[in-house]
Short mmCIF file of C-alpha atoms and ligand atoms in Angstrom, two decimals:
data_model
loop_
_atom_site.label_atom_id
_atom_site.label_comp_id
_atom_site.label_asym_id
_atom_site.label_seq_id
_atom_site.Cartn_x
_atom_site.Cartn_y
_atom_site.Cartn_z
CA UNK P 1185 -53.55 91.77 64.28
CA UNK P 1186 -55.84 90.68 61.44
CA UNK P 1187 -54.64 91.56 57.96
CA UNK P 1188 -56.91 93.25 55.41
CA UNK P 1189 -56.41 93.41 51.65
CA UNK P 1190 -58.43 96.17 49.99
CA UNK P 1191 -58.96 96.61 46.27
CA UNK P 1192 -60.62 99.63 44.75
CA UNK P 1193 -62.42 100.20 41.47
CA UNK P 1194 -63.84 103.37 39.96
CA UNK P 1195 -63.63 107.10 40.51
CA UNK P 1196 -61.58 109.27 42.84
CA UNK P 1197 -64.47 109.29 45.35
CA UNK P 1198 -63.99 105.53 45.71
CA UNK P 1199 -60.22 105.92 46.00
CA UNK P 1200 -60.82 108.57 48.65
CA UNK P 1201 -63.30 106.31 50.52
CA UNK P 1202 -60.76 103.48 50.45
CA UNK P 1203 -58.12 105.77 51.93
CA UNK P 1204 -60.45 106.45 54.87
CA UNK P 1205 -61.44 102.77 55.20
CA UNK P 1206 -57.73 101.90 55.56
CA UNK P 1207 -57.30 104.71 58.11
CA UNK P 1208 -60.26 103.52 60.22
CA UNK P 1209 -59.10 99.92 60.09
CA UNK P 1210 -55.60 100.89 61.19
CA UNK P 1211 -56.91 102.85 64.17
CA UNK P 1212 -59.15 99.88 65.07
CA UNK P 1213 -56.14 97.57 65.18
CA UNK P 1214 -56.11 95.94 61.73
CA UNK P 1215 -53.12 95.76 59.42
CA UNK P 1216 -53.53 96.72 55.75
CA UNK P 1217 -51.53 94.39 53.53
CA UNK P 1218 -50.50 94.56 49.88
CA UNK P 1219 -50.64 90.77 49.70
CA UNK P 1220 -54.00 89.19 49.04
CA UNK P 1221 -52.54 85.80 49.88
CA UNK P 1222 -51.66 86.65 53.48
CA UNK P 1223 -54.89 88.59 54.20
CA UNK P 1224 -57.65 87.16 56.38
CA UNK P 1225 -60.11 89.72 55.05
CA UNK P 1226 -60.54 90.87 51.45
CA UNK P 1227 -62.54 94.06 50.83
CA UNK P 1228 -63.72 94.98 47.33
CA UNK P 1229 -64.71 98.63 46.90
CA UNK P 1230 -66.92 98.45 43.82
CA UNK P 1231 -67.95 100.83 41.04
CA UNK P 1232 -71.24 100.59 39.17
CA UNK P 1233 -70.47 103.03 36.37
CA UNK P 1234 -68.94 100.46 34.06
CA UNK P 1235 -70.97 97.75 32.34
CA UNK P 1236 -71.77 94.43 34.01
CA UNK P 1237 -70.43 95.59 37.37
CA UNK P 1238 -72.13 92.80 39.38
CA UNK P 1239 -70.94 90.12 36.99
CA UNK P 1240 -67.37 91.35 37.34
CA UNK P 1241 -67.75 91.35 41.12
CA UNK P 1242 -69.04 87.75 41.12
CA UNK P 1243 -66.11 86.67 38.93
CA UNK P 1244 -63.67 88.32 41.31
CA UNK P 1245 -65.28 86.74 44.40
CA UNK P 1246 -65.20 83.38 42.58
CA UNK P 1247 -61.45 83.77 42.00
CA UNK P 1248 -60.82 84.56 45.68
CA UNK P 1249 -62.86 81.54 46.79
CA UNK P 1250 -61.10 79.28 44.28
CA UNK P 1251 -57.69 80.32 45.55
CA UNK P 1252 -58.40 80.38 49.28
CA UNK P 1253 -61.51 78.29 49.85
CA UNK P 1254 -63.46 79.61 52.82
CA UNK P 1255 -60.37 80.79 54.72
CA UNK P 1256 -60.98 84.47 54.11
CA UNK P 1257 -63.83 86.84 54.88
CA UNK P 1258 -64.94 88.72 51.77
CA UNK P 1259 -66.69 92.09 52.16
CA UNK P 1260 -68.23 94.18 49.38
CA UNK P 1261 -68.23 97.99 49.64
CA UNK P 1262 -69.08 100.87 47.33
CA UNK P 1263 -71.75 101.57 44.71
CA UNK P 1264 -72.61 97.97 43.76
CA UNK P 1265 -73.04 97.15 47.47
CA UNK P 1266 -75.36 100.14 47.94
CA UNK P 1267 -77.44 99.48 44.83
CA UNK P 1268 -77.79 95.71 45.01
CA UNK P 1269 -77.91 95.24 48.80
CA UNK P 1270 -78.83 91.74 50.01
CA UNK P 1271 -79.48 90.43 46.49
CA UNK P 1272 -75.69 90.07 46.27
CA UNK P 1273 -75.88 87.34 48.97
CA UNK P 1274 -78.45 85.35 47.04
CA UNK P 1275 -76.51 85.74 43.79
CA UNK P 1276 -73.12 84.82 45.23
CA UNK P 1277 -72.58 82.69 48.32
CA UNK P 1278 -68.93 83.72 48.51
CA UNK P 1279 -69.75 87.16 49.95
CA UNK P 1280 -69.69 87.43 53.77
CA UNK P 1281 -70.76 91.02 54.38
CA UNK P 1282 -71.88 94.19 52.60
CA UNK P 1283 -71.18 97.80 53.56
CA UNK P 1284 -72.88 100.67 51.69
CA UNK P 1285 -71.35 103.92 50.47
CA UNK P 1286 -72.28 105.89 53.60
CA UNK P 1287 -71.57 103.14 56.11
CA UNK P 1288 -67.82 102.80 55.46
CA UNK P 1289 -66.99 104.44 58.81
CA UNK P 1290 -68.43 101.30 60.48
CA UNK P 1291 -66.34 98.84 58.48
CA UNK P 1292 -64.72 97.37 61.62
CA UNK P 1293 -68.16 96.49 63.09
CA UNK P 1294 -69.03 94.64 59.87
CA UNK P 1295 -65.80 92.64 60.03
CA UNK P 1296 -66.34 91.90 63.74
CA UNK P 1297 -69.91 90.73 63.14
CA UNK P 1298 -68.74 88.44 60.37
CA UNK P 1299 -65.99 86.89 62.52
CA UNK P 1300 -68.51 86.38 65.33
CA UNK P 1301 -70.47 84.17 62.96
CA UNK P 1302 -73.19 86.57 61.86
CA UNK P 1303 -74.28 85.41 58.40
CA UNK P 1304 -74.95 87.86 55.59
CA UNK P 1305 -74.19 90.98 57.63
CA UNK P 1306 -75.30 94.13 55.83
CA UNK P 1307 -75.01 97.84 56.69
CA UNK P 1308 -76.51 100.28 54.19
CA UNK P 1309 -77.16 102.93 56.86
CA UNK P 1310 -76.44 106.64 56.88
CA UNK P 1311 -73.12 108.31 57.59
CA UNK P 1312 -72.40 109.09 61.25
CA UNK P 1313 -72.77 112.79 62.20
CA UNK P 1314 -69.25 112.77 63.56
CA UNK P 1315 -67.78 110.94 60.51
CA UNK P 1316 -64.06 111.66 60.25
CA UNK P 1317 -63.18 112.77 56.70
CA UNK P 1318 -59.45 112.89 57.30
CA UNK P 1319 -57.02 110.25 56.05
CA UNK P 1320 -54.02 108.76 57.85
CA UNK P 1321 -50.97 109.89 55.88
CA UNK P 1322 -49.80 106.27 55.44
CA UNK P 1323 -52.88 105.59 53.29
CA UNK P 1324 -53.00 108.57 50.96
CA UNK P 1325 -52.65 107.55 47.31
CA UNK P 1326 -49.71 109.97 47.07
CA UNK P 1327 -47.32 111.54 49.59
CA UNK P 1328 -47.66 114.92 47.92
CA UNK P 1329 -51.24 115.00 46.64
CA UNK P 1330 -54.40 114.58 48.72
CA UNK P 1331 -58.05 114.23 47.85
CA UNK P 1332 -60.36 116.44 49.91
CA UNK P 1333 -64.07 115.63 49.46
CA UNK P 1334 -66.18 118.80 49.66
CA UNK P 1335 -69.55 117.47 48.52
CA UNK P 1336 -70.96 113.96 48.23
CA UNK P 1337 -73.92 112.58 46.32
CA UNK P 1338 -75.79 114.13 43.43
CA UNK P 1339 -79.21 115.77 42.91
CA UNK P 1340 -79.02 116.07 39.15
CA UNK P 1341 -80.48 112.74 38.01
CA UNK P 1342 -79.06 112.76 34.50
CA UNK P 1343 -81.13 110.04 32.85
CA UNK P 1344 -78.20 107.69 32.09
CA UNK P 1345 -76.51 107.87 35.48
CA UNK P 1346 -76.81 105.65 38.53
CA UNK P 1347 -74.81 107.88 40.91
CA UNK P 1348 -77.78 109.68 42.58
CA UNK P 1349 -79.06 106.22 43.57
CA UNK P 1350 -75.74 104.82 44.74
CA UNK P 1351 -74.38 107.94 46.44
CA UNK P 1352 -77.60 109.64 47.59
CA UNK P 1353 -78.45 113.34 47.64
CA UNK P 1354 -75.90 116.17 47.62
CA UNK P 1355 -74.45 116.95 51.03
CA UNK P 1356 -71.79 119.67 51.31
CA UNK P 1357 -69.16 119.54 53.99
CA UNK P 1358 -68.78 122.54 56.30
CA UNK P 1359 -66.26 125.12 55.02
CA UNK P 1360 -64.42 125.25 58.35
CA UNK P 1361 -63.93 121.48 58.26
CA UNK P 1362 -62.50 121.64 54.72
CA UNK P 1363 -60.16 124.52 55.54
CA UNK P 1364 -58.95 122.75 58.69
CA UNK P 1365 -58.21 119.65 56.66
CA UNK P 1366 -56.27 121.58 54.01
CA UNK P 1367 -54.20 123.34 56.69
CA UNK P 1368 -53.38 119.98 58.30
CA UNK P 1369 -52.39 118.51 54.93
CA UNK P 1370 -50.16 121.49 54.24
CA UNK P 1371 -48.44 121.02 57.60
CA UNK P 1372 -47.90 117.34 56.73
CA UNK P 1373 -46.05 118.26 53.53
CA UNK P 1374 -48.82 117.83 50.96
CA UNK P 1375 -48.21 120.17 48.00
CA UNK P 1376 -51.44 119.73 46.06
CA UNK P 1377 -55.05 119.15 47.09
CA UNK P 1378 -57.86 118.00 44.84
CA UNK P 1379 -61.27 119.24 46.02
CA UNK P 1380 -63.50 116.40 44.91
CA UNK P 1381 -67.17 115.55 44.55
CA UNK P 1382 -69.64 114.46 41.87
CA UNK P 1383 -70.44 118.14 41.23
CA UNK P 1384 -68.06 120.39 43.11
CA UNK P 1385 -69.53 123.64 41.88
CA UNK P 1386 -72.94 122.67 43.27
CA UNK P 1387 -71.31 123.11 46.71
CA UNK P 1388 -73.90 124.55 49.11
CA UNK P 1389 -73.06 124.07 52.80
CA UNK P 1390 -75.79 124.51 55.44
CA UNK P 1391 -73.84 127.45 56.82
CA UNK P 1392 -71.27 129.57 55.04
CA UNK P 1393 -69.60 130.32 58.35
CA UNK P 1394 -65.89 130.53 57.64
CA UNK P 1395 -66.45 131.87 54.12
CA UNK P 1396 -67.80 135.32 54.88
CA UNK P 1397 -64.48 137.11 54.55
CA UNK P 1398 -64.06 135.86 51.02
CA UNK P 1399 -65.69 137.54 48.07
CA UNK P 1400 -67.36 135.38 45.49
CA UNK P 1401 -70.66 134.92 43.75
CA UNK P 1402 -71.33 131.34 44.82
CA UNK P 1403 -70.39 129.26 47.89
CA UNK P 1404 -68.02 127.27 45.65
CA UNK P 1405 -66.06 130.25 44.34
CA UNK P 1406 -65.92 131.59 47.91
CA UNK P 1407 -64.61 128.21 49.06
CA UNK P 1408 -61.98 128.27 46.30
CA UNK P 1409 -60.77 131.65 47.50
CA UNK P 1410 -60.76 130.49 51.12
CA UNK P 1411 -58.75 127.35 50.27
CA UNK P 1412 -56.36 129.46 48.16
CA UNK P 1413 -55.81 131.69 51.21
CA UNK P 1414 -54.51 128.71 53.24
CA UNK P 1415 -51.31 128.99 51.21
CA UNK P 1416 -51.34 125.37 50.01
CA UNK P 1417 -49.24 125.36 46.87
CA UNK P 1418 -51.64 123.87 44.34
CA UNK P 1419 -55.41 123.35 44.26
CA UNK P 1420 -57.32 121.40 41.62
CA UNK P 1421 -61.03 120.57 41.63
CA UNK P 1422 -63.10 117.92 39.94
CA UNK P 1423 -65.83 117.35 38.62
CA UNK P 1424 -67.72 120.45 37.51
CA UNK P 1425 -71.36 120.47 36.40
CA UNK P 1426 -71.93 122.90 33.49
CA UNK P 1427 -75.23 124.37 34.75
CA UNK P 1428 -73.66 125.29 38.11
CA UNK P 1429 -70.36 126.48 36.65
CA UNK P 1430 -70.53 130.18 37.53
CA UNK P 1431 -68.17 132.56 35.65
CA UNK P 1432 -66.86 133.70 39.02
CA UNK P 1433 -65.00 130.38 39.29
CA UNK P 1434 -62.81 131.55 36.40
CA UNK P 1435 -62.29 134.91 38.16
CA UNK P 1436 -61.17 133.04 41.28
CA UNK P 1437 -58.64 131.08 39.17
CA UNK P 1438 -57.41 134.30 37.56
CA UNK P 1439 -56.89 135.93 40.96
CA UNK P 1440 -55.10 133.06 42.69
CA UNK P 1441 -51.90 131.52 41.32
CA UNK P 1442 -52.36 128.43 43.51
CA UNK P 1443 -55.74 127.61 41.92
CA UNK P 1444 -54.53 125.50 39.02
CA UNK P 1445 -55.34 126.35 35.42
CA UNK P 1446 -57.37 123.22 34.61
CA UNK P 1447 -61.15 122.74 34.37
CA UNK P 1448 -62.92 119.43 33.69
CA UNK P 1449 -66.38 120.32 32.37
CA UNK P 1450 -68.34 117.33 31.01
CA UNK P 1451 -70.38 118.34 27.95
CA UNK P 1452 -71.74 114.80 27.22
CA UNK P 1453 -73.30 115.85 23.87
CA UNK P 1454 -73.29 118.80 21.48
CA UNK P 1455 -76.97 118.35 20.58
CA UNK P 1456 -79.65 120.19 22.52
CA UNK P 1457 -82.21 117.46 21.93
CA UNK P 1458 -79.83 114.79 23.31
CA UNK P 1459 -78.88 117.05 26.24
CA UNK P 1460 -82.61 117.41 26.97
CA UNK P 1461 -83.10 113.65 26.79
CA UNK P 1462 -80.12 113.24 29.14
CA UNK P 1463 -81.73 115.87 31.43
CA UNK P 1464 -78.42 117.66 31.77
CA UNK P 1465 -79.96 121.05 32.49
CA UNK P 1466 -77.72 122.93 30.06
CA UNK P 1467 -77.91 123.78 26.39
CA UNK P 1468 -74.90 123.73 24.13
CA UNK P 1469 -75.13 127.53 23.84
CA UNK P 1470 -74.99 128.02 27.62
CA UNK P 1471 -72.09 125.55 27.71
CA UNK P 1472 -70.22 127.54 25.04
CA UNK P 1473 -70.69 130.73 27.13
CA UNK P 1474 -68.77 129.03 29.93
CA UNK P 1475 -66.10 127.84 27.52
CA UNK P 1476 -65.73 131.40 26.17
CA UNK P 1477 -65.22 132.69 29.71
CA UNK P 1478 -62.58 130.01 30.37
CA UNK P 1479 -60.81 130.79 27.08
CA UNK P 1480 -60.73 134.52 27.88
CA UNK P 1481 -58.59 133.87 30.95
CA UNK P 1482 -55.05 135.26 30.69
CA UNK P 1483 -53.89 132.06 32.43
CA UNK P 1484 -54.50 129.65 29.51
CA UNK P 1485 -56.77 127.23 31.36
CA UNK P 1486 -56.63 123.62 30.12
CA UNK P 1487 -60.04 122.18 29.38
CA UNK P 1488 -61.09 118.52 29.52
CA UNK P 1489 -64.47 116.83 29.16
CA UNK P 1490 -66.58 113.65 29.05
CA UNK P 1491 -68.72 112.72 26.03
CA UNK P 1492 -71.23 109.92 25.46
CA UNK P 1493 -71.91 108.79 21.88
CA UNK P 1494 -74.90 106.72 20.78
CA UNK P 1495 -77.35 107.84 23.49
CA UNK P 1496 -80.90 106.55 22.72
CA UNK P 1497 -82.39 108.63 19.92
CA UNK P 1498 -79.05 110.20 18.91
CA UNK P 1499 -79.53 110.87 15.18
CA UNK P 1500 -76.62 111.44 12.85
CA UNK P 1501 -77.38 115.21 12.97
CA UNK P 1502 -77.06 115.10 16.76
CA UNK P 1503 -73.70 113.40 16.42
CA UNK P 1504 -72.64 116.09 13.93
CA UNK P 1505 -73.51 118.67 16.63
CA UNK P 1506 -71.23 116.83 19.05
CA UNK P 1507 -68.41 116.92 16.49
CA UNK P 1508 -69.01 120.66 16.06
CA UNK P 1509 -68.85 121.13 19.86
CA UNK P 1510 -65.53 119.26 20.01
CA UNK P 1511 -64.19 121.51 17.22
CA UNK P 1512 -65.44 124.63 19.02
CA UNK P 1513 -64.08 123.74 22.45
CA UNK P 1514 -60.71 122.33 21.27
CA UNK P 1515 -60.42 120.22 24.39
CA UNK P 1516 -57.01 119.36 25.79
CA UNK P 1517 -58.38 115.87 26.32
CA UNK P 1518 -61.72 114.08 26.34
CA UNK P 1519 -63.01 110.83 27.79
CA UNK P 1520 -65.33 109.47 25.11
CA UNK P 1521 -67.73 106.62 25.97
CA UNK P 1522 -70.12 104.51 23.92
CA UNK P 1523 -73.51 104.67 25.62
CA UNK P 1524 -74.53 101.49 27.40
CA UNK P 1525 -77.75 101.25 29.42
CA UNK P 1526 -77.58 101.04 33.20
CA UNK P 1527 -80.43 99.15 34.89
CA UNK P 1528 -82.34 101.41 37.29
CA UNK P 1529 -81.84 104.61 35.27
CA UNK P 1530 -84.61 106.37 33.27
CA UNK P 1531 -82.60 105.96 30.04
CA UNK P 1532 -82.66 102.17 30.57
CA UNK P 1533 -86.39 102.29 29.77
CA UNK P 1534 -85.68 103.78 26.34
CA UNK P 1535 -84.84 101.70 23.28
CA UNK P 1536 -81.06 101.46 22.92
CA UNK P 1537 -81.57 102.23 19.24
CA UNK P 1538 -78.06 103.10 18.03
CA UNK P 1539 -76.39 99.83 17.05
CA UNK P 1540 -73.10 98.83 18.67
CA UNK P 1541 -71.38 99.10 15.27
CA UNK P 1542 -72.69 102.63 14.77
CA UNK P 1543 -71.71 103.65 18.30
CA UNK P 1544 -68.22 102.32 17.58
CA UNK P 1545 -68.05 104.20 14.28
CA UNK P 1546 -69.08 107.46 16.01
CA UNK P 1547 -66.67 106.79 18.86
CA UNK P 1548 -63.73 106.30 16.48
CA UNK P 1549 -64.64 109.33 14.37
CA UNK P 1550 -64.89 111.57 17.41
CA UNK P 1551 -61.74 110.11 18.90
CA UNK P 1552 -59.70 110.89 15.77
CA UNK P 1553 -61.10 114.43 15.70
CA UNK P 1554 -60.22 114.90 19.36
CA UNK P 1555 -56.72 113.43 18.87
CA UNK P 1556 -55.93 116.36 16.59
CA UNK P 1557 -57.14 118.83 19.26
CA UNK P 1558 -55.13 117.00 21.86
CA UNK P 1559 -51.93 116.99 19.82
CA UNK P 1560 -52.41 120.70 18.98
CA UNK P 1561 -52.95 121.46 22.67
CA UNK P 1562 -49.81 119.55 23.65
CA UNK P 1563 -47.73 121.15 20.89
CA UNK P 1564 -48.82 124.59 22.03
CA UNK P 1565 -46.58 124.04 25.07
CA UNK P 1566 -43.42 123.49 23.00
CA UNK P 1567 -40.74 125.94 24.07
CA UNK P 1568 -42.80 127.05 27.09
CA UNK P 1569 -42.04 126.59 30.78
CA UNK P 1570 -44.52 124.74 32.99
CA UNK P 1571 -44.47 124.12 36.75
CA UNK P 1572 -44.47 120.42 37.58
CA UNK P 1573 -45.04 118.64 40.88
CA UNK P 1574 -42.54 115.77 40.80
CA UNK P 1575 -44.61 112.73 41.76
CA UNK P 1576 -42.64 109.61 40.85
CA UNK P 1577 -39.91 107.99 38.80
CA UNK P 1578 -41.07 107.50 35.25
CA UNK P 1579 -42.13 103.92 34.48
CA UNK P 1580 -40.50 104.18 31.02
CA UNK P 1581 -37.03 105.29 31.96
CA UNK P 1582 -35.20 104.96 35.30
CA UNK P 1583 -33.41 108.34 34.85
CA UNK P 1584 -36.67 110.14 34.21
CA UNK P 1585 -39.11 111.70 36.64
CA UNK P 1586 -42.79 112.21 36.08
CA UNK P 1587 -45.42 114.59 37.41
CA UNK P 1588 -48.33 116.80 36.48
CA UNK P 1589 -48.22 120.43 35.47
CA UNK P 1590 -50.65 122.99 36.90
CA UNK P 1591 -52.63 122.49 33.65
CA UNK P 1592 -52.83 118.76 34.55
CA UNK P 1593 -50.58 117.44 31.78
CA UNK P 1594 -48.26 114.52 32.44
CA UNK P 1595 -44.70 115.82 32.09
CA UNK P 1596 -41.58 113.60 31.96
CA UNK P 1597 -38.03 114.91 32.30
CA UNK P 1598 -34.53 113.87 33.39
CA UNK P 1599 -33.79 114.18 37.10
CA UNK P 1600 -32.89 112.37 40.30
CA UNK P 1601 -35.06 110.97 43.05
CA UNK P 1602 -34.12 113.82 45.46
CA UNK P 1603 -36.49 115.98 43.47
CA UNK P 1604 -39.53 113.89 44.39
CA UNK P 1605 -42.17 116.06 46.06
CA UNK P 1606 -40.68 119.32 44.75
CA UNK P 1607 -42.29 121.73 42.32
CA UNK P 1608 -39.89 122.39 39.44
CA UNK P 1609 -39.99 124.41 36.25
CA UNK P 1610 -39.65 122.35 33.07
CA UNK P 1611 -39.07 123.72 29.56
CA UNK P 1612 -41.07 121.62 27.11
CA UNK P 1613 -39.22 120.26 24.09
CA UNK P 1614 -41.41 117.38 22.90
CA UNK P 1615 -45.13 116.51 22.85
CA UNK P 1616 -46.14 112.90 22.25
CA UNK P 1617 -49.62 111.29 22.57
CA UNK P 1618 -50.61 112.05 26.17
CA UNK P 1619 -47.30 113.31 27.52
CA UNK P 1620 -45.04 116.36 27.45
CA UNK P 1621 -41.25 115.97 27.66
CA UNK P 1622 -38.71 118.59 28.63
CA UNK P 1623 -35.79 119.68 30.74
CA UNK P 1624 -35.60 121.32 34.14
CA UNK P 1625 -34.79 125.04 33.76
S1 SF4 L 937 -74.40 115.22 37.40
FE1 SF4 L 937 -75.39 113.68 36.18
S2 SF4 L 937 -73.68 112.43 35.43
FE2 SF4 L 937 -72.88 113.60 37.14
S3 SF4 L 937 -73.13 112.25 38.93
FE3 SF4 L 937 -74.96 113.56 38.83
S4 SF4 L 937 -76.45 112.37 37.69
FE4 SF4 L 937 -74.46 111.43 37.31
#
């Protein structure tokens, strides 16, 4: 039995792909190992969102070759594999084979070909019609939480983003397939599912068969209601695209206790001219309408976002608009990034005209503004009870357990390991940086 060591970088889609790669390899007779040293095959599932992704990959391959010579086969998967294709072979002789984002179901054939002596094997082909989206329970990232992809790819072509090129066009999975998967996960003891995709609320399956009994304005809100009806205890979804975020999604959350009270809605900028240059397809006013709808919910929905500062052409007035948006939305948390150009994107052609120092200044200013929002949001839970899925022992304290609330806050509290996997009610007594602390009621 050949041993495979798999390392994964990037978003939850990559984590989810890796879970299925491990599942396929197991059913094809490979063993997945935690030890790089004892593996005969090392797979690197790459992400191209961060800067200098190829360079980091080459450094990593160099390390593997330095430590193990030519003893191991090294395969590259994921977005860098898809975008760079065979140029990776010419740039780095340590890579044995390449498998693109849609070809991961054929990973065993790539490994086989490489062991049979085929040089520079590459598969950037399409996904098989009968691709199996399920994951062997031994390879889920958590015993109690499962990722369920509902849509892959992206049609939006925001000017700074490489995803539509690395992940292809939007393809929605059939509703019946998703519901079947959730029911199976529930039977296997999973308490929480995350419906995932680059833009989940752009969900548009070829047929809505399986959704017709569920009211809802869009296929996505109908899907939410259908998944809620499976009886799985908690449902979260990520990521939402503002233009396609229909108010009915909030109604679905209001109607169904098991749809969690958390929405991640990336704003990216508060300036309409920057949003236009990013080709986001929403204005800040239309974004605020969605925020108002979320804030009107009786369920107190937590709100998180992504923001880019220093996009080409971002004037100081534009940045002021972003600060105003952060003040208006009072996000529970925000991922703030300094813009950096990605080769192959339309924005790469524009002058990167905000200096690194100025980007850093804007980043720090926005971060300190957001920290106040974040602390206020956390403190608003003091004295309140929240439902927490107990996921693991806390890394900080052996007597503490840790999990996420329905509003996606990390909550730590005293308790014993028998509680792992249970949903408990915790009364919040302390709020510090990113974490809530409390006691089981
Ligand atoms: S919506 Fe925009 S930012 Fe999100 S994946 Fe698509 S192109 Fe990238």
